[in-house]
mmCIF file of C-alpha atoms in Angstrom:
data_model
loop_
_atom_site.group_PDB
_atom_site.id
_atom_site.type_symbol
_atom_site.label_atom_id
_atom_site.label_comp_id
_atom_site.label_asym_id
_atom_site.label_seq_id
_atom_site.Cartn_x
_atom_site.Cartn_y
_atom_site.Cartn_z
ATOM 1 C CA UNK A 258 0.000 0.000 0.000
ATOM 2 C CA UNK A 259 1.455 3.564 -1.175
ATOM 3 C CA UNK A 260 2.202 5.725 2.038
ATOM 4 C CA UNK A 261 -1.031 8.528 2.348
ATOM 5 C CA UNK A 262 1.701 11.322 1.980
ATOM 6 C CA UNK A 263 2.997 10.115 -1.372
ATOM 7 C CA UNK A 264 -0.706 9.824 -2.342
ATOM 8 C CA UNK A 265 -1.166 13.468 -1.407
ATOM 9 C CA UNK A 266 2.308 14.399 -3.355
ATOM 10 C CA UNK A 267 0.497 12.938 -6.238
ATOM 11 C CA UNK A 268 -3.166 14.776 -6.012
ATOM 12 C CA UNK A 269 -1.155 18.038 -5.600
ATOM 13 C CA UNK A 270 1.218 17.163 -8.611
ATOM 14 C CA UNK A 271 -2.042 16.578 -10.795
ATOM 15 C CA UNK A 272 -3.374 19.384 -9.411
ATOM 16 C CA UNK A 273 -0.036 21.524 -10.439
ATOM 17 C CA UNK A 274 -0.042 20.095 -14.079
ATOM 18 C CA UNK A 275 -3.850 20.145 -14.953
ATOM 19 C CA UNK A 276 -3.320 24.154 -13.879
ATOM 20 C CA UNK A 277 -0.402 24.617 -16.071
ATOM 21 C CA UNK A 278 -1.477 23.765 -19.423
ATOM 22 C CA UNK A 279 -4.023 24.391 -21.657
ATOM 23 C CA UNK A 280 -3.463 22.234 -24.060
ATOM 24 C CA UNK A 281 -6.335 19.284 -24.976
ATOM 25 C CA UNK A 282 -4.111 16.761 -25.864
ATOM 26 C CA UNK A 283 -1.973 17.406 -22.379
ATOM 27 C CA UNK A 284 -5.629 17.695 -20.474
ATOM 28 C CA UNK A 285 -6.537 14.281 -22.000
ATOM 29 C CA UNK A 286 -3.402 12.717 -21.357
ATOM 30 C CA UNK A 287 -3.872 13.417 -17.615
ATOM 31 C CA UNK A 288 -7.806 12.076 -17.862
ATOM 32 C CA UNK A 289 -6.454 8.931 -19.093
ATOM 33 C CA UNK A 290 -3.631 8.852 -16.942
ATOM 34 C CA UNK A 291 -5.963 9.322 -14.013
ATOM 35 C CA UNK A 292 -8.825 6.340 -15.306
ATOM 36 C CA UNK A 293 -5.801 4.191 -15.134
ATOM 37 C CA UNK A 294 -4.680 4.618 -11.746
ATOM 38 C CA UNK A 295 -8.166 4.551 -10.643
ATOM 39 C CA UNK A 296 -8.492 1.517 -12.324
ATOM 40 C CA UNK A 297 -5.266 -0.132 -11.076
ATOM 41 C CA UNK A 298 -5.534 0.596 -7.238
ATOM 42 C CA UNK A 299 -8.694 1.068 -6.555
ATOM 43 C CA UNK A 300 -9.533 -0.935 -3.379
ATOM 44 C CA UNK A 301 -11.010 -4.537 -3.415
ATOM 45 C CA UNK A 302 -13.504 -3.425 -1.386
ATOM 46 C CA UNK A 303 -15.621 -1.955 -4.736
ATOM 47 C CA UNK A 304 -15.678 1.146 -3.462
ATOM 48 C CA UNK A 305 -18.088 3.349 -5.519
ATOM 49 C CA UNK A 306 -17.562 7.076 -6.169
ATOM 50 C CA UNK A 307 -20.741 9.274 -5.401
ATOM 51 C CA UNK A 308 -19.426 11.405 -8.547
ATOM 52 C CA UNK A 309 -17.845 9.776 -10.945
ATOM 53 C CA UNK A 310 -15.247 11.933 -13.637
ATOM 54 C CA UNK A 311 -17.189 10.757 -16.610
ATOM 55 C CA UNK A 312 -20.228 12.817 -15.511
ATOM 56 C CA UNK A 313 -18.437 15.070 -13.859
ATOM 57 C CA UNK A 314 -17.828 15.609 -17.512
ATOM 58 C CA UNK A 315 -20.665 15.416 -18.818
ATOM 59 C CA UNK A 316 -22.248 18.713 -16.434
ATOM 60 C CA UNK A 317 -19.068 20.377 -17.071
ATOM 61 C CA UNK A 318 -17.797 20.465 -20.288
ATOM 62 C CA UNK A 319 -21.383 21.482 -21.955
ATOM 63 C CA UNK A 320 -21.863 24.350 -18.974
ATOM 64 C CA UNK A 321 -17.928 25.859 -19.379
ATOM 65 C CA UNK A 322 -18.114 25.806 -23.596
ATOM 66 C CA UNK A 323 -21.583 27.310 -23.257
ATOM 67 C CA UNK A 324 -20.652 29.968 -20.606
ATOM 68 C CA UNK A 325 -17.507 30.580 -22.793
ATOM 69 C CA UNK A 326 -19.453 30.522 -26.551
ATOM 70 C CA UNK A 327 -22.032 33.125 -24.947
ATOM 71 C CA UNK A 328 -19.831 35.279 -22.942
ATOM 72 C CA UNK A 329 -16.523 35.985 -24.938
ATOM 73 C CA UNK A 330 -17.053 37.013 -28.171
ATOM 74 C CA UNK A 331 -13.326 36.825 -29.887
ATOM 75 C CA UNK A 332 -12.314 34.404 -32.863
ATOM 76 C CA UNK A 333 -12.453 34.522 -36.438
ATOM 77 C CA UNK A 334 -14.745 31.572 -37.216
ATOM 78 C CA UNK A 335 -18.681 33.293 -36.526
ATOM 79 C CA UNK A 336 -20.736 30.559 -35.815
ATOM 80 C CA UNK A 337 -24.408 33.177 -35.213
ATOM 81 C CA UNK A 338 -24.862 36.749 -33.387
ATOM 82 C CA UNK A 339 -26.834 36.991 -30.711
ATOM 83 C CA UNK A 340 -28.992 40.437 -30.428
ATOM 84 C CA UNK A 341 -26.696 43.652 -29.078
ATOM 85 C CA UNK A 342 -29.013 44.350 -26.238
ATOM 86 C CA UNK A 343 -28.849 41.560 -24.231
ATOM 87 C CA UNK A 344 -26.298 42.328 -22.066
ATOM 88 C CA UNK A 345 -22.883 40.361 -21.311
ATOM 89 C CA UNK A 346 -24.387 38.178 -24.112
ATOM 90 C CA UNK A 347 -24.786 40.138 -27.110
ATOM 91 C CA UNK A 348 -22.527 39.891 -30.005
ATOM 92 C CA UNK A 349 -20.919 37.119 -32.100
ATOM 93 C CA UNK A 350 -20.747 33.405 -31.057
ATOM 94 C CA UNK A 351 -17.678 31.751 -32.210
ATOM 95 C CA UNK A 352 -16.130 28.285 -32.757
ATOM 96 C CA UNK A 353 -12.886 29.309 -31.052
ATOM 97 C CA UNK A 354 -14.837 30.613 -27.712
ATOM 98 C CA UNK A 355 -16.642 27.601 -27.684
ATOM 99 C CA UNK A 356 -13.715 24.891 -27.632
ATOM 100 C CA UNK A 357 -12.006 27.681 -25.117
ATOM 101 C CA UNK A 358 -14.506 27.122 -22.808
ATOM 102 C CA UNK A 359 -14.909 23.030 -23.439
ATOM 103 C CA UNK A 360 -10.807 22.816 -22.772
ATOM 104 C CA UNK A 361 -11.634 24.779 -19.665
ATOM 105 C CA UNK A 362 -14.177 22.083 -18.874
ATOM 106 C CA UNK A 363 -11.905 19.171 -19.861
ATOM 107 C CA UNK A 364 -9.286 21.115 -17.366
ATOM 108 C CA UNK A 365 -11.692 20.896 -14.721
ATOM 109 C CA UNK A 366 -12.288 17.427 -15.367
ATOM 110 C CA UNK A 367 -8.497 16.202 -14.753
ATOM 111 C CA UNK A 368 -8.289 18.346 -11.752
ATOM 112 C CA UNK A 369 -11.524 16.137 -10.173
ATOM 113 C CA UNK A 370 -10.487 13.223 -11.520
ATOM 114 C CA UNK A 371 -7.447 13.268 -9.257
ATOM 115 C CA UNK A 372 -9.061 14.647 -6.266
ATOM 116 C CA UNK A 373 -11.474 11.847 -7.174
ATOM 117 C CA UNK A 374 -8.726 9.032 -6.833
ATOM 118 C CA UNK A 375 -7.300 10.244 -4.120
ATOM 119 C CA UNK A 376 -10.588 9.867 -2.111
ATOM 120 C CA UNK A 377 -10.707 6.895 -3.394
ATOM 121 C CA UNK A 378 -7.452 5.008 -2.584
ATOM 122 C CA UNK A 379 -6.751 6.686 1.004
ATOM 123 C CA UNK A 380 -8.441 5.846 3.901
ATOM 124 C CA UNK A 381 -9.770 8.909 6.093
ATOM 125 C CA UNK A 382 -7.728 7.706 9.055
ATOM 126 C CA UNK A 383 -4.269 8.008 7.415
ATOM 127 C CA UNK A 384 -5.640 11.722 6.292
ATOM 128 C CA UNK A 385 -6.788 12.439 9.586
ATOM 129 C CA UNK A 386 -3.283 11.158 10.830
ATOM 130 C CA UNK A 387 -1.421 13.421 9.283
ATOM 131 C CA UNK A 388 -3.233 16.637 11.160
ATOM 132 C CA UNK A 389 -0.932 18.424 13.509
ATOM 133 C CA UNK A 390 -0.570 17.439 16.872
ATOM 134 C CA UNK A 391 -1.520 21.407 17.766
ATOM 135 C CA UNK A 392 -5.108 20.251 15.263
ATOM 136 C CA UNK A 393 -5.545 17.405 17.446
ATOM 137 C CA UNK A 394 -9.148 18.197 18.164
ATOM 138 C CA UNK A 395 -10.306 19.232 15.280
ATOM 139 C CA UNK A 396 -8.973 16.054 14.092
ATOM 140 C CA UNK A 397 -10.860 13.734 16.203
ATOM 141 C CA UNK A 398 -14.252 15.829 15.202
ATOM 142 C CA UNK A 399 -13.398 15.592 11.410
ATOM 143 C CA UNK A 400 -13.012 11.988 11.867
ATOM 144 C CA UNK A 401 -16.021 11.247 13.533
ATOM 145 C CA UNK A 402 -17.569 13.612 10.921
ATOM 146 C CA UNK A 403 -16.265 11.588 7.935
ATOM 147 C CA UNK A 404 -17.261 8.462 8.721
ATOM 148 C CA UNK A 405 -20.664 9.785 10.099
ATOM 149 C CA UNK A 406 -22.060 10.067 6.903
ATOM 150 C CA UNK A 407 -21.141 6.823 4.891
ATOM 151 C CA UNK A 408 -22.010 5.120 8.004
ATOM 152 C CA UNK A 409 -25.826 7.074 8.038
ATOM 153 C CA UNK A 410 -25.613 5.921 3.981
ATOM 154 C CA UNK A 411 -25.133 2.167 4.725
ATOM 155 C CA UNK A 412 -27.631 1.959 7.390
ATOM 156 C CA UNK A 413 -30.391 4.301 5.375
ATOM 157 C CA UNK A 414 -29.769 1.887 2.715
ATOM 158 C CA UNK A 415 -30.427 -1.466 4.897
ATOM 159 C CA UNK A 416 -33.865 0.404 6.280
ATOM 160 C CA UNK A 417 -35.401 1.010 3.017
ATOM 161 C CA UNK A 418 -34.243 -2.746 2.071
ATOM 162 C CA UNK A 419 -36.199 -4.105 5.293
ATOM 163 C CA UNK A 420 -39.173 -1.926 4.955
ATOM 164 C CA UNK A 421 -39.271 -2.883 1.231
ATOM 165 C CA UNK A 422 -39.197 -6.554 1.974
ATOM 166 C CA UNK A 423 -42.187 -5.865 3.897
ATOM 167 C CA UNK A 424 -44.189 -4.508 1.491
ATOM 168 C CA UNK A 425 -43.655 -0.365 2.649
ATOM 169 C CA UNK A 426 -43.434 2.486 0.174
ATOM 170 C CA UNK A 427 -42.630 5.740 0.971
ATOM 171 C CA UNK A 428 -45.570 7.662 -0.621
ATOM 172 C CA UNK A 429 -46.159 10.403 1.585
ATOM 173 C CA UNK A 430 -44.356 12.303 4.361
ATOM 174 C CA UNK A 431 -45.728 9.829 6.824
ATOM 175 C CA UNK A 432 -44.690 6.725 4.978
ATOM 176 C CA UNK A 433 -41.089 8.046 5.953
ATOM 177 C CA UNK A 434 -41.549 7.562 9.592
ATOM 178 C CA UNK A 435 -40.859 3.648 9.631
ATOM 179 C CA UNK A 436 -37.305 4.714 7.785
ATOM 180 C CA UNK A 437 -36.249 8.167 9.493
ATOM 181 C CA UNK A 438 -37.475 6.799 13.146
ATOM 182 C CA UNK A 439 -35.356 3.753 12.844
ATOM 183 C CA UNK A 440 -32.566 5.529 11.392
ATOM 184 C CA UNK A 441 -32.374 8.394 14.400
ATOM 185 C CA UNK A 442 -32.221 5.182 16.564
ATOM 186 C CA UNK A 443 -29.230 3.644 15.228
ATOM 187 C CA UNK A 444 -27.608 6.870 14.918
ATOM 188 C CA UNK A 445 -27.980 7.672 18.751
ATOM 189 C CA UNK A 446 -26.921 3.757 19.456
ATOM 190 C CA UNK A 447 -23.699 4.589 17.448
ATOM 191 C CA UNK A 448 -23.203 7.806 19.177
ATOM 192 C CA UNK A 449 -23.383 6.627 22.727
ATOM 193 C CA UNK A 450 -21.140 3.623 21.852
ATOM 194 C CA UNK A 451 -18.235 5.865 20.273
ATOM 195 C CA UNK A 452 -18.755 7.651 23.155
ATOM 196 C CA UNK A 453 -18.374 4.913 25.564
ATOM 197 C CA UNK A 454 -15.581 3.622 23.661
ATOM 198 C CA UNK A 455 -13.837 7.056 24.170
ATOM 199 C CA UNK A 456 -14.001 7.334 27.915
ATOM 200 C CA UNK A 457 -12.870 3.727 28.179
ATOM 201 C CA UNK A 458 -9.690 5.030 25.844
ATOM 202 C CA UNK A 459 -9.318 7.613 28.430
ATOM 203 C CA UNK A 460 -10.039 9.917 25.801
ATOM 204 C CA UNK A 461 -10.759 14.017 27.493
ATOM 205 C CA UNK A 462 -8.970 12.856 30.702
ATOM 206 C CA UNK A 463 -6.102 15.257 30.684
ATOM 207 C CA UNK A 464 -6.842 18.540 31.118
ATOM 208 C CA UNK A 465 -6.668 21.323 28.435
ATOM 209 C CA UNK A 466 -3.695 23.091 28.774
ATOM 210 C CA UNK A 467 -3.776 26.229 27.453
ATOM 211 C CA UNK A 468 -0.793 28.347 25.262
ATOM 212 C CA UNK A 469 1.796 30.525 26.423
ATOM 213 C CA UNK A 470 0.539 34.284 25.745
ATOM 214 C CA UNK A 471 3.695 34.287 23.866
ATOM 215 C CA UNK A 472 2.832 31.340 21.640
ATOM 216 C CA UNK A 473 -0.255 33.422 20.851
ATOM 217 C CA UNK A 474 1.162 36.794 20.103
ATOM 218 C CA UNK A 475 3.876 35.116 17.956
ATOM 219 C CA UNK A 476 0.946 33.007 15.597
ATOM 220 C CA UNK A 477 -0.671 36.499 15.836
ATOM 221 C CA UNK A 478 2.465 38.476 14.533
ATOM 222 C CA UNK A 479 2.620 35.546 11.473
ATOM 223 C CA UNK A 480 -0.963 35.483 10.435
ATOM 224 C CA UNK A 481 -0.189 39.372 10.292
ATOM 225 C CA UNK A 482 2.967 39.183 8.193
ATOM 226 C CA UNK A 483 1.186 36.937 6.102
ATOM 227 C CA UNK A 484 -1.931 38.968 5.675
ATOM 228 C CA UNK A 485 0.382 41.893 4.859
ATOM 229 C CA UNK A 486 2.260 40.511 2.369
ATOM 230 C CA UNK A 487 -0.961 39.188 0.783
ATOM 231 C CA UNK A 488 -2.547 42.559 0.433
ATOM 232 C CA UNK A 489 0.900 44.678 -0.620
ATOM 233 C CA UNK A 490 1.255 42.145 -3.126
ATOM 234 C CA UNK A 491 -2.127 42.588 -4.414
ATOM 235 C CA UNK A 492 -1.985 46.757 -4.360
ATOM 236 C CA UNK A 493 1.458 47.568 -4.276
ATOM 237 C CA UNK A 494 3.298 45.730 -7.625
ATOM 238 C CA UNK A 495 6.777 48.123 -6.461
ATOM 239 C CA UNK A 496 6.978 46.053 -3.369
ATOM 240 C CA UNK A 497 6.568 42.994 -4.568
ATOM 241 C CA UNK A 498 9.840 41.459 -3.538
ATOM 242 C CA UNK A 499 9.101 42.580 -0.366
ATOM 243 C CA UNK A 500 5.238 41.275 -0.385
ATOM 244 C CA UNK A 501 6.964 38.033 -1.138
ATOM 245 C CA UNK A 502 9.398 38.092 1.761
ATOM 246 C CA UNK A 503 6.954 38.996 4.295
ATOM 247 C CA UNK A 504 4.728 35.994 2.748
ATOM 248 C CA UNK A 505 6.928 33.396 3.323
ATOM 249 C CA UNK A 506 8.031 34.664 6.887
ATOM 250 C CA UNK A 507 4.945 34.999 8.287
ATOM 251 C CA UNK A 508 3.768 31.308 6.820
ATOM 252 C CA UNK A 509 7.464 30.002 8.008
ATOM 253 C CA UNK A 510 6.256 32.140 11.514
ATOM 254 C CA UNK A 511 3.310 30.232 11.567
ATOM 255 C CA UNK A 512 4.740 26.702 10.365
ATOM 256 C CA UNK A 513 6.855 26.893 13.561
ATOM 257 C CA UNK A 514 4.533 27.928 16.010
ATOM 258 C CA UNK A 515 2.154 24.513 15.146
ATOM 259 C CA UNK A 516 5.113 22.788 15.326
ATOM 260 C CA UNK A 517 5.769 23.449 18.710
ATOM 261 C CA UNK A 518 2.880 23.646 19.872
ATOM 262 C CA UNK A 519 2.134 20.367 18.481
ATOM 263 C CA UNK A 520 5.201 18.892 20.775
ATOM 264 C CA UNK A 521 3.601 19.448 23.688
ATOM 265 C CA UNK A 522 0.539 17.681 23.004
ATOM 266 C CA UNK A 523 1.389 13.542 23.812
ATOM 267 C CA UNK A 524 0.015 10.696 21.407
ATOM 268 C CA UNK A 525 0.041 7.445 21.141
ATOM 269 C CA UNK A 526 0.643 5.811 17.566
ATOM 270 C CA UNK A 527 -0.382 2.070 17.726
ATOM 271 C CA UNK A 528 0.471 1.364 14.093
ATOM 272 C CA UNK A 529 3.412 3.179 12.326
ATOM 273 C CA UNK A 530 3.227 3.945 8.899
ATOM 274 C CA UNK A 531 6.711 2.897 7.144
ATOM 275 C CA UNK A 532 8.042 4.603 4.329
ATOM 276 C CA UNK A 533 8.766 1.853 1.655
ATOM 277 C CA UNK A 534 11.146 2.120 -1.830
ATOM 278 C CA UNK A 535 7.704 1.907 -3.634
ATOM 279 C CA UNK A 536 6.544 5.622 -2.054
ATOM 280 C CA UNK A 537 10.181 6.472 -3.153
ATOM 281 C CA UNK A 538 9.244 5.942 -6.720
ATOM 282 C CA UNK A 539 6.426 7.379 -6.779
ATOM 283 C CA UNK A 540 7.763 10.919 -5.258
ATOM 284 C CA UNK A 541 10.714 10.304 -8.168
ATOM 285 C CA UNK A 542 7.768 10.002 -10.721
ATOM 286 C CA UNK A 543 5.565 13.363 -9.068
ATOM 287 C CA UNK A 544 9.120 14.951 -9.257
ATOM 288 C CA UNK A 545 9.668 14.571 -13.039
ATOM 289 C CA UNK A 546 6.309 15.731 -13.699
ATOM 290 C CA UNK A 547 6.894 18.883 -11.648
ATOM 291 C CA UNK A 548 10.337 19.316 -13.126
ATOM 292 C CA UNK A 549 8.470 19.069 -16.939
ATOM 293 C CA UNK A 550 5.627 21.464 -16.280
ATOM 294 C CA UNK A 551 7.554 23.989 -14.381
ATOM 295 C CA UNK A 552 10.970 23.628 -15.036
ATOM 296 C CA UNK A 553 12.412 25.207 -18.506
ATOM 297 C CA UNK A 554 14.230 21.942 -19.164
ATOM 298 C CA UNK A 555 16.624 21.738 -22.293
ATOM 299 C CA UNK A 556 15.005 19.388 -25.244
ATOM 300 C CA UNK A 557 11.554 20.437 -24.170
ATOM 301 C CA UNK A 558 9.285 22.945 -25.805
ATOM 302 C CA UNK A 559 7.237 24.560 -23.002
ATOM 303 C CA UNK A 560 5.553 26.361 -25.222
ATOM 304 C CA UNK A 561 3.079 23.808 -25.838
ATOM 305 C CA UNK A 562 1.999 23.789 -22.901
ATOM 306 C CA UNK A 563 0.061 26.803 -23.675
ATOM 307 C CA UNK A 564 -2.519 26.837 -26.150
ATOM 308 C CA UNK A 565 -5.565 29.152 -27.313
ATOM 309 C CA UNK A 566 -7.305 28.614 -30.041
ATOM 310 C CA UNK A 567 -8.018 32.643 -30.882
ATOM 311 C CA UNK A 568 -7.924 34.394 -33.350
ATOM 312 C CA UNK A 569 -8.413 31.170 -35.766
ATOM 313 C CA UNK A 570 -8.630 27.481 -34.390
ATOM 314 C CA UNK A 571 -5.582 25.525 -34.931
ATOM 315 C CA UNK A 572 -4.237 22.183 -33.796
ATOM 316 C CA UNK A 573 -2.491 22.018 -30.249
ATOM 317 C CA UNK A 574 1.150 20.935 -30.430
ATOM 318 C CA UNK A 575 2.330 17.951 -29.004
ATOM 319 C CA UNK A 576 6.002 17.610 -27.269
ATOM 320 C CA UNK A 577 7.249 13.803 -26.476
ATOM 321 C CA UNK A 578 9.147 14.941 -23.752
ATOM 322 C CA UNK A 579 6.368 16.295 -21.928
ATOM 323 C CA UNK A 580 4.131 13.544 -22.821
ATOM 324 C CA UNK A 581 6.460 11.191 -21.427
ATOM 325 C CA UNK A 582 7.153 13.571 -18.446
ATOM 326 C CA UNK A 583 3.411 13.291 -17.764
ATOM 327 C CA UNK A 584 3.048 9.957 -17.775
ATOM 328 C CA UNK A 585 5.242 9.865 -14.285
ATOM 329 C CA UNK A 586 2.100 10.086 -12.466
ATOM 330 C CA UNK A 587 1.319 6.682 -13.712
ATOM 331 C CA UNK A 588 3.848 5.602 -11.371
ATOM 332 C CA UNK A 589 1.768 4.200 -8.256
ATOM 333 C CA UNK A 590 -0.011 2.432 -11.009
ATOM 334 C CA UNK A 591 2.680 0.460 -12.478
ATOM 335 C CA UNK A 592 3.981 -0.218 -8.543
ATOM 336 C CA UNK A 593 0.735 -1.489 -7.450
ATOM 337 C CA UNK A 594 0.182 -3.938 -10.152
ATOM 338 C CA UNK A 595 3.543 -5.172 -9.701
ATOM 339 C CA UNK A 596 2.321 -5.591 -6.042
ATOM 340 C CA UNK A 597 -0.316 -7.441 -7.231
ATOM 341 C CA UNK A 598 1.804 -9.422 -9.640
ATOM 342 C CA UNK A 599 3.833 -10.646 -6.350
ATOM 343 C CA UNK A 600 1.212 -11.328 -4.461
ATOM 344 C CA UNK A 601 -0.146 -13.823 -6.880
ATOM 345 C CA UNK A 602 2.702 -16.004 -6.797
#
């Protein structure tokens, strides 16, 4: 099993790359990249998305090259007008707008389809695990607020199935007493026995302890630095540099301030998570993708990477290198099957 914080390397890479490029044939390569780790380690469980990417696709490609056809009016190729009155959406609809706005679509595609794969292969525990120690109690609440809801799912689920088998239809408001009744019940039962389970843990035995009035002026003097730096660099483009500088001290401020705090809070870890060669390889492959989007590498034509189809449509170009840079996401695909190869024999 790949380590949860190489998994979150990997959304974040896809994330990185979908953002960086505009070109379809990039944007696809990432879709397909995406279906195949999906594919390949998905759980055995059967695990079933609530959303899946292909209609994910299908709301949001029509609704971005629609927004796009009827909203920006550049390109050479005039496909109708629309009357000048109507506001925003008067004027020329165009074939280049139009497959604008679908490759913004197909970009917000790869971007869920990773999110989408990453909910899918790690388990909310290891997420929750990797909270700060400072975040401790927000992470037990977003826990029990995670599973809360596919647990409600599962049990709504068997209701209807019992009331079904005995002949009840929910017609009416009243016909969903016999389901909601039943399901209140067996979401108080599971409440008081987390609860009980808790206090037996000796979970909220150990008083609060509450920060240092330094630790608190210091997190205040970061969140400042940081807010500063924010707003000079959005009014004042001379100070950038400096906007930039005060950014990354007041998040380093802040970093470092969890971090302690986090040291004084004990915990007990009953199962270590070990970093294997196989999490290895796939921060090596997350790595060359970053280094191909962002980097100006020699042999590689970045400029592909950015493609708009105005004033006259034309076809995207396609560089190997990049392709082939891409396809290092694919990693934790090819090292789970080979897990799965082993395990076979």
């Amino acid at each position: 099993m790949i380590d949860v914080r190489a998994w979150l390397l990997w959304v974040l890479t896809t994330l990185v790359a979908a953002s960086s490029t505009r070109n379809p044939l990039y944007v696809v390569l990432l879709l397909l990249v995406a279906m195949v780790v999906s594919v390949i380690c998905a759980p055995a469980r059967g695990w079933r998305m609530p959303l899946s990417p292909l209609r994910f696709a299908a709301v949001a490609v029509p609704l971005a090259t629609l927004f796009n056809g009827l909203t920006a009016h550049p390109g050479d190729t005039v496909l109708f007008r629309l009357p000048g009155w109507l506001p925003l959406l008067g004027g020329p609809v165009t074939l280049e707008a139009l497959v604008f706005g679908a490759i913004n679509g197909l970009t917000l595609t790869a971007i869920f389809s990773g999110f989408a794969v990453f909910n899918q292969v790690t388990p909310v525990r290891d997420l929750v695990r990797l909270a700060p120690r400072a975040f401790h109690e927000a992470g037990v609440v977003l826990s029990i607020a995670l599973t809360f809801v596919p647990q409600t799912t599962r049990s709504l689920a068997r209701i209807r199935e019992a009331q079904a088998v005995r002949g009840h239809r929910a017609r009416g408001l009243r016909d969903w007493l016999p389901i909601v009744v039943p399901l209140l019940v067996s979401g108080l039962e599971r409440s008081m026995g987390l609860a009980e389970a808790m206090v037996a843990r000796g979970y909220g035995a150990v008083s609060d302890r509450a920060q240092p009035l330094r630790t608190q002026e210091v997190l205040a003097m970061g969140l400042l630095a940081l807010l500063g730096g924010w707003l000079t660099f959005l009014f004042l483009p001379s100070w950038k540099d400096v906007a930039v500088g005060a950014m990354i001290g007041g998040a380093g401020i802040i970093i470092g301030v969890v971090w302690l705090a986090g040291r004084a809070v004990p915990r007990t870890i009953y199962r270590r998570s070990h970093w294997t060669a196989r999490d290895t390889l796939v921060v090596l492959g997350c790595g060359l993708t970053l280094a191909v989007v962002l980097l100006p590498l020699p042999l590689t034509d970045r400029g592909t990477l950015y493609y708009s189809p105005y004033p006259g449509l034309t076809l995207p170009a396609f560089d190997p290198l990049i392709g082939l840079g891409l396809l290092g996401l694919l990693v934790p695909a090819v090292v789970s099957a080979t897990r799965q190869a082993e395990d076979k024999r």
